Amino acid sequence: MDNKNKTINSDDLLNQSPSKLDNTKTVGDIHVKDPRIIAKNINVYYGKKIAINNVSIDIGKNEVLAMIGPSGCGKSTFLRCFNRMNDTIESCKVEGELYLDKENILDKKTNVVPLRAKVGMVFQKPNPFPKSVYDNVAYGPKIHGMAKNKIELDEIVIKSLEKAGLYEEVKDRLDTPGTSLSGGQQQRLCIARTIAVNPEVILMDEPCSALDPIATARIEELIYELKENFTIVIVTHAMQQAARVSQRTAYFHLGNLIEVGPTDKIFTKPQHKLTESYITGRFG
């Protein structure tokens, strides 16, 4: 059932726990016409502590969805559901249904290796492998058997670096260590490594938090370009960044999806008091 838009005056919710917010329905339309991802009633627990509380949302094809909210609100935990990275945390348990192109990826039968090729991830801090620039990008296509020969592999590497806006800067030093690049270049190398295996979805967990303003601007331009071919979900603490790069924004608070909607409306006319309080800097 679709969530109905309404204004909620709820200052007293600021200090409540996720369980106390159980009856607070997400404000805004959680559905999109052409979804790539459909999340239904997702709960995430660390031991007995609930980190994500009954979250449902669609994410569209060729859409950039920004997830915002104060530290500890669960947005990165929710992001990691999309490629089953939470599986690596022993105390973590995920409930609900999460569909990628109509396949429930939370099904225990799902093979996470091809899943993580379909759903790539760029982390907060650039993490190039201790290999050459070329081998960083070639690594994924090699292990997935995507190239029959060196010529095909070269083509994948060059195209990926071009899509990441990095090729012209590194074309004469493909054999140098990826770790020798600047921070912004390393992050674009990680993006090239991610797109080299032809993912459908790219997850970005605060990809610019360790970068200077110039490198950040280049990554933001790249996100805008990449949405032509990929679905992108970005977690960010920088509200200005969310406003610049995304078409839809989802606001999380204490593990709950409080509000979701077109980015311009979220930032200019939020309907939930918690969203308004966060946007205007009352907390966060």
Tab-separated table of C-alpha atoms in Angstrom, residues 178-277:
chain	number	residue	atom	x	y	z
A	178	GLY	CA	47.603	2.395	-8.011
A	179	THR	CA	48.595	3.551	-4.552
A	180	SER	CA	50.930	6.149	-6.111
A	181	LEU	CA	47.997	8.168	-7.466
A	182	SER	CA	46.465	11.136	-5.660
A	183	GLY	CA	43.463	10.546	-3.383
A	184	GLY	CA	40.947	11.691	-5.990
A	185	GLN	CA	42.613	9.620	-8.694
A	186	GLN	CA	42.644	6.570	-6.410
A	187	GLN	CA	38.905	6.928	-5.846
A	188	ARG	CA	38.280	7.168	-9.593
A	189	LEU	CA	40.516	4.111	-10.040
A	190	CYS	CA	38.267	2.272	-7.565
A	191	ILE	CA	35.242	3.387	-9.584
A	192	ALA	CA	36.917	2.133	-12.789
A	193	ARG	CA	37.621	-1.178	-11.030
A	194	THR	CA	33.963	-1.387	-10.034
A	195	ILE	CA	32.505	-0.682	-13.486
A	196	ALA	CA	34.999	-2.999	-15.247
A	197	VAL	CA	32.808	-6.015	-14.364
A	198	ASN	CA	29.683	-4.415	-15.880
A	199	PRO	CA	27.593	-3.980	-12.722
A	200	GLU	CA	23.956	-2.941	-12.800
A	201	VAL	CA	24.169	-1.033	-9.530
A	202	ILE	CA	26.949	1.032	-7.948
A	203	LEU	CA	26.894	1.624	-4.196
A	204	MET	CA	28.875	4.575	-2.845
A	205	ASP	CA	29.465	4.925	0.890
A	206	GLU	CA	30.532	8.553	1.446
A	207	PRO	CA	32.901	8.385	-1.548
A	208	CYS	CA	34.127	11.985	-1.207
A	209	SER	CA	34.563	12.304	2.556
A	210	ALA	CA	38.365	11.917	2.341
A	211	LEU	CA	38.806	14.094	-0.760
A	212	ASP	CA	39.559	17.778	-1.344
A	213	PRO	CA	36.938	20.048	-3.000
A	214	ILE	CA	38.430	19.748	-6.491
A	215	ALA	CA	38.553	15.942	-6.361
A	216	THR	CA	35.044	15.923	-4.878
A	217	ALA	CA	33.716	18.014	-7.764
A	218	ARG	CA	35.224	15.562	-10.281
A	219	ILE	CA	33.622	12.578	-8.537
A	220	GLU	CA	30.255	14.373	-8.501
A	221	GLU	CA	30.531	15.077	-12.241
A	222	LEU	CA	31.342	11.408	-12.732
A	223	ILE	CA	28.290	10.276	-10.756
A	224	TYR	CA	26.095	12.427	-13.007
A	225	GLU	CA	27.653	10.820	-16.102
A	226	LEU	CA	27.485	7.260	-14.758
A	227	LYS	CA	23.754	7.378	-14.059
A	228	GLU	CA	23.183	7.086	-17.816
A	229	ASN	CA	24.274	3.451	-17.540
A	230	PHE	CA	23.937	2.485	-13.879
A	231	THR	CA	21.663	2.707	-10.867
A	232	ILE	CA	23.604	4.541	-8.153
A	233	VAL	CA	22.920	4.610	-4.411
A	234	ILE	CA	25.061	7.062	-2.448
A	235	VAL	CA	25.351	7.565	1.296
A	236	THR	CA	26.498	11.061	2.171
A	237	HIS	CA	26.698	13.412	5.142
A	238	ALA	CA	27.059	16.369	2.759
A	239	MET	CA	23.554	17.583	2.069
A	240	GLN	CA	24.815	19.921	-0.659
A	241	GLN	CA	26.304	16.891	-2.390
A	242	ALA	CA	23.020	14.991	-2.167
A	243	ALA	CA	21.251	18.010	-3.673
A	244	ARG	CA	23.747	18.205	-6.546
A	245	VAL	CA	23.993	14.562	-7.624
A	246	SER	CA	20.697	12.800	-6.835
A	247	GLN	CA	17.210	12.679	-8.275
A	248	ARG	CA	15.639	11.193	-5.130
A	249	THR	CA	16.633	11.474	-1.493
A	250	ALA	CA	15.817	9.195	1.442
A	251	TYR	CA	16.142	10.505	4.986
A	252	PHE	CA	16.950	7.965	7.738
A	253	HIS	CA	16.632	8.474	11.496
A	254	LEU	CA	17.367	5.833	14.148
A	255	GLY	CA	17.073	2.985	11.665
A	256	ASN	CA	13.803	4.204	10.183
A	257	LEU	CA	13.177	5.543	6.690
A	258	ILE	CA	11.421	8.764	7.666
A	259	GLU	CA	10.891	10.425	4.309
A	260	VAL	CA	11.657	9.840	0.648
A	261	GLY	CA	10.944	11.944	-2.399
A	262	PRO	CA	12.348	14.029	-5.241
A	263	THR	CA	15.539	15.678	-4.036
A	264	ASP	CA	14.417	19.239	-4.742
A	265	LYS	CA	11.259	18.746	-2.681
A	266	ILE	CA	13.086	17.066	0.212
A	267	PHE	CA	15.461	20.029	0.501
A	268	THR	CA	13.003	22.853	-0.124
A	269	LYS	CA	9.756	21.553	1.330
A	270	PRO	CA	10.252	18.515	3.592
A	271	GLN	CA	7.016	17.138	4.989
A	272	HIS	CA	8.248	15.415	8.129
A	273	LYS	CA	9.435	17.436	11.113
A	274	LEU	CA	12.499	15.217	11.566
A	275	THR	CA	13.556	15.773	7.958
A	276	GLU	CA	13.080	19.511	8.306
A	277	SER	CA	15.080	19.551	11.548
